[in-house]
Amino acid sequence: MSYNVEEMSWSDARNLLRKWRDDNERKSDEVMQLWDNVLSSKQSKLGNERHLVLEQVIIAALDCNRIETAEHCVSILSAEFPGSLRIQKYRSMLLEALERYDDALDELEQIIRKDETNAAPRKRKVAILKTQGRTAEAIKELCDYMKIFMSDQEGWHELCNLYLAEGEYAKAAFCMEELLLHNPHSHLIHQRLADIRYTMGGLDNIEMAKTHYCKAVKLNVNNLRALYGLFLCCGHISNSKLVIGKRKEAQKLAQWAMAQIQARTQPTAKDTKGAIKTGKSKAAGCEDELQALEQAFGGLDVGKVAN
């Protein structure tokens, strides 16, 4: 949505910023336009919302690389609230934008020492360490954070990403298992845990991956990635040295998964003539992919699907 900033009154601009705060929308470019053209000279009229608007402008200015504007707003708030930990956090964000990472970390350490239950500075510290490429230190800091804030799902996601970046797949799987405790009905979490187990390799991990892929497909049958993963896991199991019963079960499950994949990737009969031509080329591509999969798994006949 476009806004005619030049014709907007200060009260309209204030109400618009309030709406974005309530809706948790950043809209940094629009915020800076309203600040430059309307509100920067009308701060005294903002009343009790003045400090909230200044905080909103600080975040927008940092997003837009308007360092001077951010410094100006931080200096105003620092003069009015000299001992505020909240303003100290904005100072650390400003230092981070200036790439003065060591100074920013010192500011964050001071905040943590004064308030150990404050989650925001701990997260910013992890973000700075990650930005500097100090992944091992970021992992240690985030582990300390998770010991205090164990129900933070975003923290478990980030810790999983960091472990994956370091190739620590077993620890990454543990993080996803913790997330399953918080959200057991998320097909995406089951899928990602299965991806990690499949990457780890080994028959035990492949069987665990198959279990989570099955759960992901049960929760969302349109999850193509989980269907492909299920097919691959079953292919490995059917060609393994497990008992014949498990291999036959895996072969049937692989055939079912391929049937579901084909049903969701082949064109429908309602296509127009032009779309049918495109569909034929896509179908030919699917046939090529099917043949490649059959060659990869040898005796597993994925082309014949029982009705």
CSV table of C-alpha atoms in Angstrom, one decimal:
chain,number,residue,atom,x,y,z
A,1,MET,CA,0.0,0.0,0.0
A,2,SER,CA,1.3,3.4,-0.9
A,3,TYR,CA,1.0,6.5,1.3
A,4,ASN,CA,1.0,10.1,0.3
A,5,VAL,CA,3.4,11.2,3.0
A,6,GLU,CA,3.4,14.9,2.0
A,7,GLU,CA,-0.3,15.3,2.5
A,8,MET,CA,-0.4,13.3,5.8
A,9,SER,CA,-0.9,15.1,9.1
A,10,TRP,CA,1.2,14.4,12.2
A,11,SER,CA,-1.8,12.6,13.9
A,12,ASP,CA,-2.3,10.4,10.8
A,13,ALA,CA,1.4,9.5,10.8
A,14,ARG,CA,1.3,8.8,14.6
A,15,ASN,CA,-1.8,6.5,14.2
A,16,LEU,CA,-0.1,4.7,11.3
A,17,LEU,CA,3.0,4.0,13.3
A,18,ARG,CA,0.9,2.8,16.2
A,19,LYS,CA,-0.9,0.4,13.9
A,20,TRP,CA,2.3,-1.0,12.6
A,21,ARG,CA,3.6,-1.5,16.2
A,22,ASP,CA,0.4,-3.2,17.2
A,23,ASP,CA,0.5,-5.5,14.1
A,24,ASN,CA,4.3,-6.1,14.7
A,25,GLU,CA,5.2,-4.8,11.3
A,26,ARG,CA,8.6,-3.2,10.7
A,27,LYS,CA,8.0,-1.4,7.4
A,28,SER,CA,11.4,0.4,7.9
A,29,ASP,CA,11.4,2.4,4.7
A,30,GLU,CA,7.9,3.7,5.3
A,31,VAL,CA,8.7,4.6,8.9
A,32,MET,CA,11.7,6.6,7.8
A,33,GLN,CA,9.6,8.5,5.3
A,34,LEU,CA,7.1,9.4,7.9
A,35,TRP,CA,9.8,10.5,10.3
A,36,ASP,CA,11.7,12.6,7.8
A,37,ASN,CA,8.6,14.3,6.3
A,38,VAL,CA,6.2,14.6,9.2
A,39,LEU,CA,7.2,13.6,12.7
A,40,SER,CA,10.9,14.6,13.2
A,41,SER,CA,9.8,18.3,13.7
A,42,LYS,CA,6.6,17.3,15.6
A,43,GLN,CA,8.1,15.2,18.4
A,44,SER,CA,6.6,17.4,21.2
A,45,LYS,CA,3.0,16.6,19.9
A,46,LEU,CA,3.4,12.9,20.2
A,47,GLY,CA,2.8,12.9,24.0
A,48,ASN,CA,3.2,9.6,25.7
A,49,GLU,CA,4.0,7.8,22.5
A,50,ARG,CA,7.1,9.9,21.8
A,51,HIS,CA,9.5,7.3,23.3
A,52,LEU,CA,7.8,4.4,21.5
A,53,VAL,CA,8.1,6.3,18.2
A,54,LEU,CA,11.8,7.0,18.8
A,55,GLU,CA,12.4,3.3,19.5
A,56,GLN,CA,10.5,2.4,16.3
A,57,VAL,CA,12.6,4.9,14.3
A,58,ILE,CA,15.9,3.5,15.8
A,59,ILE,CA,15.1,0.0,14.5
A,60,ALA,CA,14.0,1.4,11.1
A,61,ALA,CA,17.1,3.6,10.8
A,62,LEU,CA,19.3,0.6,11.5
A,63,ASP,CA,17.5,-1.4,8.9
A,64,CYS,CA,17.9,1.3,6.3
A,65,ASN,CA,21.6,2.1,7.3
A,66,ARG,CA,20.6,5.6,8.5
A,67,ILE,CA,23.2,5.6,11.2
A,68,GLU,CA,23.1,9.3,11.9
A,69,THR,CA,19.3,9.2,12.5
A,70,ALA,CA,19.7,6.2,14.8
A,71,GLU,CA,22.5,7.9,16.8
A,72,HIS,CA,20.3,11.0,17.2
A,73,CYS,CA,17.4,9.0,18.5
A,74,VAL,CA,19.6,6.9,20.8
A,75,SER,CA,21.2,10.1,22.2
A,76,ILE,CA,17.7,11.6,23.0
A,77,LEU,CA,16.6,8.5,24.8
A,78,SER,CA,19.9,8.1,26.7
A,79,ALA,CA,19.7,11.7,28.0
A,80,GLU,CA,16.2,11.1,29.3
A,81,PHE,CA,16.8,7.5,30.6
A,82,PRO,CA,20.6,7.3,31.5
A,83,GLY,CA,20.4,4.0,33.4
A,84,SER,CA,17.9,2.2,31.2
A,85,LEU,CA,19.0,-1.4,30.1
A,86,ARG,CA,16.5,-1.0,27.2
A,87,ILE,CA,18.4,2.0,25.9
A,88,GLN,CA,21.7,0.2,26.5
A,89,LYS,CA,20.5,-2.6,24.2
A,90,TYR,CA,19.8,0.0,21.4
A,91,ARG,CA,23.3,1.3,21.9
A,92,SER,CA,24.7,-2.2,21.4
A,93,MET,CA,22.7,-2.6,18.3
A,94,LEU,CA,24.1,0.7,17.0
A,95,LEU,CA,27.6,-0.4,17.7
A,96,GLU,CA,26.8,-3.7,15.9
A,97,ALA,CA,25.6,-1.7,12.9
A,98,LEU,CA,28.9,0.2,13.0
A,99,GLU,CA,30.8,-3.2,13.0
A,100,ARG,CA,32.3,-2.4,16.4
A,101,TYR,CA,31.5,-5.9,17.6
A,102,ASP,CA,33.8,-6.0,20.6
A,103,ASP,CA,32.2,-2.8,22.0
A,104,ALA,CA,28.7,-4.2,21.3
A,105,LEU,CA,29.6,-7.4,23.2
A,106,ASP,CA,30.9,-5.4,26.1
A,107,GLU,CA,27.5,-3.5,26.3
A,108,LEU,CA,25.6,-6.7,26.1
A,109,GLU,CA,27.7,-8.3,28.9
A,110,GLN,CA,26.9,-5.3,31.1
A,111,ILE,CA,23.2,-5.8,30.5
A,112,ILE,CA,23.4,-9.6,31.3
A,113,ARG,CA,25.3,-8.9,34.5
A,114,LYS,CA,22.6,-6.5,35.6
A,115,ASP,CA,19.7,-8.7,34.6
A,116,GLU,CA,20.5,-12.4,34.0
A,117,THR,CA,16.8,-13.2,33.1
A,118,ASN,CA,16.9,-10.7,30.1
A,119,ALA,CA,16.7,-12.9,27.0
A,120,ALA,CA,17.2,-10.2,24.4
A,121,PRO,CA,20.9,-9.3,25.0
A,122,ARG,CA,21.8,-13.0,25.1
A,123,LYS,CA,20.2,-13.5,21.7
A,124,ARG,CA,22.0,-10.5,20.3
A,125,LYS,CA,25.3,-11.8,21.7
A,126,VAL,CA,24.7,-15.1,19.8
A,127,ALA,CA,23.9,-13.1,16.6
A,128,ILE,CA,27.1,-11.1,16.8
A,129,LEU,CA,29.2,-14.2,17.4
A,130,LYS,CA,27.5,-15.9,14.4
A,131,THR,CA,28.1,-12.8,12.3
A,132,GLN,CA,31.8,-12.9,13.1
A,133,GLY,CA,32.0,-16.5,12.1
A,134,ARG,CA,32.8,-17.6,15.7
A,135,THR,CA,30.4,-20.6,15.4
A,136,ALA,CA,31.8,-22.6,18.3
A,137,GLU,CA,31.5,-19.6,20.7
A,138,ALA,CA,28.0,-19.0,19.4
A,139,ILE,CA,27.0,-22.6,20.2
A,140,LYS,CA,28.4,-22.4,23.7
A,141,GLU,CA,26.6,-19.1,24.4
A,142,LEU,CA,23.3,-20.5,22.9
A,143,CYS,CA,23.7,-23.6,25.0
A,144,ASP,CA,24.0,-21.5,28.1
A,145,TYR,CA,20.9,-19.5,27.0
A,146,MET,CA,18.9,-22.7,26.4
A,147,LYS,CA,19.7,-23.9,30.0
A,148,ILE,CA,17.8,-20.9,31.3
A,149,PHE,CA,15.1,-20.5,28.5
A,150,MET,CA,14.4,-24.2,27.7
A,151,SER,CA,11.0,-23.4,26.1
A,152,ASP,CA,12.3,-21.0,23.5
A,153,GLN,CA,11.5,-22.8,20.2
A,154,GLU,CA,13.4,-20.3,18.1
A,155,GLY,CA,16.5,-21.0,20.2
A,156,TRP,CA,16.3,-24.7,19.5
A,157,HIS,CA,15.9,-24.0,15.8
A,158,GLU,CA,19.0,-21.7,15.8
A,159,LEU,CA,21.0,-24.2,17.8
A,160,CYS,CA,20.1,-26.9,15.3
A,161,ASN,CA,21.3,-24.7,12.5
A,162,LEU,CA,24.6,-24.0,14.2
A,163,TYR,CA,25.2,-27.7,14.9
A,164,LEU,CA,24.4,-28.5,11.2
A,165,ALA,CA,26.9,-25.9,10.1
A,166,GLU,CA,29.6,-27.7,12.2
A,167,GLY,CA,28.5,-31.2,11.0
A,168,GLU,CA,27.3,-32.2,14.5
A,169,TYR,CA,24.3,-34.1,13.2
A,170,ALA,CA,23.6,-36.1,16.4
A,171,LYS,CA,23.4,-32.9,18.4
A,172,ALA,CA,21.3,-31.2,15.7
A,173,ALA,CA,18.9,-34.2,15.9
A,174,PHE,CA,18.6,-33.7,19.7
A,175,CYS,CA,17.6,-30.1,19.1
A,176,MET,CA,14.8,-31.2,16.7
A,177,GLU,CA,13.6,-33.8,19.2
A,178,GLU,CA,13.3,-31.1,21.8
A,179,LEU,CA,11.2,-29.1,19.3
A,180,LEU,CA,9.0,-32.1,18.8
A,181,LEU,CA,8.2,-32.1,22.5
A,182,HIS,CA,6.9,-28.5,22.1
A,183,ASN,CA,5.1,-29.1,18.8
A,184,PRO,CA,4.5,-32.8,18.1
A,185,HIS,CA,2.0,-32.1,15.3
A,186,SER,CA,4.3,-30.1,13.0
A,187,HIS,CA,5.0,-32.0,9.8
A,188,LEU,CA,8.0,-29.7,9.1
A,189,ILE,CA,9.8,-30.6,12.3
A,190,HIS,CA,9.3,-34.4,11.6
A,191,GLN,CA,10.5,-33.8,8.1
A,192,ARG,CA,13.7,-32.0,9.2
A,193,LEU,CA,14.5,-34.5,11.9
A,194,ALA,CA,14.1,-37.2,9.3
A,195,ASP,CA,16.4,-35.3,6.9
A,196,ILE,CA,19.1,-35.2,9.6
A,197,ARG,CA,18.7,-38.9,10.5
A,198,TYR,CA,18.9,-39.8,6.8
A,199,THR,CA,22.1,-37.7,6.4
A,200,MET,CA,23.7,-39.4,9.4
A,201,GLY,CA,23.4,-42.7,7.6
A,202,GLY,CA,23.4,-46.2,9.0
A,203,LEU,CA,20.5,-48.6,9.0
A,204,ASP,CA,19.2,-47.6,12.4
A,205,ASN,CA,19.1,-43.9,11.4
A,206,ILE,CA,17.5,-44.8,8.1
A,207,GLU,CA,14.7,-46.6,10.0
A,208,MET,CA,14.2,-43.7,12.3
A,209,ALA,CA,14.1,-41.3,9.3
A,210,LYS,CA,11.5,-43.5,7.7
A,211,THR,CA,9.4,-43.3,10.9
A,212,HIS,CA,9.5,-39.5,10.9
A,213,TYR,CA,8.9,-39.2,7.2
A,214,CYS,CA,5.8,-41.4,7.7
A,215,LYS,CA,4.6,-39.1,10.5
A,216,ALA,CA,5.2,-36.0,8.3
A,217,VAL,CA,3.2,-37.5,5.4
A,218,LYS,CA,0.4,-38.5,7.8
A,219,LEU,CA,0.2,-34.9,9.1
A,220,ASN,CA,0.5,-33.4,5.6
A,221,VAL,CA,0.0,-35.8,2.7
A,222,ASN,CA,1.0,-33.0,0.2
A,223,ASN,CA,4.5,-32.8,1.7
A,224,LEU,CA,6.5,-33.9,-1.4
A,225,ARG,CA,9.9,-33.7,0.3
A,226,ALA,CA,8.7,-36.1,3.0
A,227,LEU,CA,7.3,-38.4,0.3
A,228,TYR,CA,10.6,-38.5,-1.6
A,229,GLY,CA,12.5,-39.0,1.7
A,230,LEU,CA,10.1,-41.9,2.5
A,231,PHE,CA,10.7,-43.5,-0.9
A,232,LEU,CA,14.5,-43.2,-0.5
A,233,CYS,CA,14.5,-44.7,3.0
A,234,CYS,CA,12.3,-47.6,1.9
A,235,GLY,CA,14.7,-48.2,-1.0
A,236,HIS,CA,17.6,-48.5,1.3
A,237,ILE,CA,15.7,-50.8,3.7
A,238,SER,CA,14.5,-53.0,0.8
A,239,ASN,CA,18.1,-53.5,-0.4
A,240,SER,CA,19.5,-54.1,3.1
A,241,LYS,CA,20.1,-57.4,5.0
A,242,LEU,CA,17.1,-57.0,7.2
A,243,VAL,CA,14.5,-59.8,7.6
A,244,ILE,CA,12.5,-60.5,4.5
A,245,GLY,CA,9.3,-59.2,6.2
A,246,LYS,CA,10.6,-55.8,6.8
A,247,ARG,CA,12.1,-55.6,3.2
A,248,LYS,CA,8.7,-56.5,1.7
A,249,GLU,CA,6.9,-54.0,3.8
A,250,ALA,CA,9.5,-51.3,2.8
A,251,GLN,CA,9.0,-52.2,-0.9
A,252,LYS,CA,5.2,-51.8,-0.6
A,253,LEU,CA,5.6,-48.5,1.2
A,254,ALA,CA,8.0,-47.3,-1.4
A,255,GLN,CA,5.5,-48.1,-4.2
A,256,TRP,CA,2.8,-46.3,-2.3
A,257,ALA,CA,5.0,-43.2,-1.9
A,258,MET,CA,5.9,-43.2,-5.6
A,259,ALA,CA,2.2,-43.4,-6.4
A,260,GLN,CA,1.5,-40.4,-4.2
A,261,ILE,CA,4.4,-38.5,-5.9
A,262,GLN,CA,3.2,-39.3,-9.3
A,263,ALA,CA,-0.4,-38.3,-8.5
A,264,ARG,CA,0.8,-34.8,-7.3
A,265,THR,CA,3.3,-34.1,-10.1
A,266,GLN,CA,1.5,-35.4,-13.3
A,267,PRO,CA,-0.8,-33.0,-15.2
A,268,THR,CA,-4.6,-33.2,-14.8
A,269,ALA,CA,-7.1,-33.9,-17.7
A,270,LYS,CA,-8.5,-30.4,-17.4
A,271,ASP,CA,-5.5,-28.7,-18.9
A,272,THR,CA,-5.8,-26.7,-22.1
A,273,LYS,CA,-4.1,-27.8,-25.3
A,274,GLY,CA,-1.1,-25.5,-24.7
A,275,ALA,CA,-0.9,-26.8,-21.1
A,276,ILE,CA,-1.2,-30.4,-22.3
A,277,LYS,CA,1.9,-29.9,-24.5
A,278,THR,CA,3.8,-28.6,-21.5
A,279,GLY,CA,2.4,-31.4,-19.4
A,280,LYS,CA,3.7,-34.0,-21.8
A,281,SER,CA,7.2,-32.6,-21.5
A,282,LYS,CA,6.8,-32.6,-17.7
A,283,ALA,CA,5.5,-36.2,-17.8
A,284,ALA,CA,8.5,-37.2,-19.9
A,285,GLY,CA,10.7,-35.6,-17.3
A,286,CYS,CA,8.9,-37.6,-14.6
A,287,GLU,CA,9.5,-40.8,-16.6
A,288,ASP,CA,13.2,-40.1,-16.8
A,289,GLU,CA,13.3,-39.4,-13.1
A,290,LEU,CA,11.4,-42.6,-12.4
A,291,GLN,CA,13.8,-44.7,-14.5
A,292,ALA,CA,16.7,-43.1,-12.7
A,293,LEU,CA,15.2,-44.1,-9.4
A,294,GLU,CA,14.6,-47.6,-10.5
A,295,GLN,CA,18.2,-47.9,-11.6
A,296,ALA,CA,19.4,-46.5,-8.3
A,297,PHE,CA,17.5,-49.2,-6.3
A,298,GLY,CA,17.8,-52.1,-8.6
A,299,GLY,CA,15.3,-54.8,-7.7
A,300,LEU,CA,12.7,-52.3,-6.4
A,301,ASP,CA,10.1,-52.0,-9.1
A,302,VAL,CA,8.7,-48.5,-8.5
A,303,GLY,CA,6.9,-48.4,-11.9
A,304,LYS,CA,4.3,-51.0,-11.0
A,305,VAL,CA,2.0,-49.6,-8.4
A,306,ALA,CA,-0.8,-51.8,-7.1
A,307,ASN,CA,-4.2,-50.2,-7.4
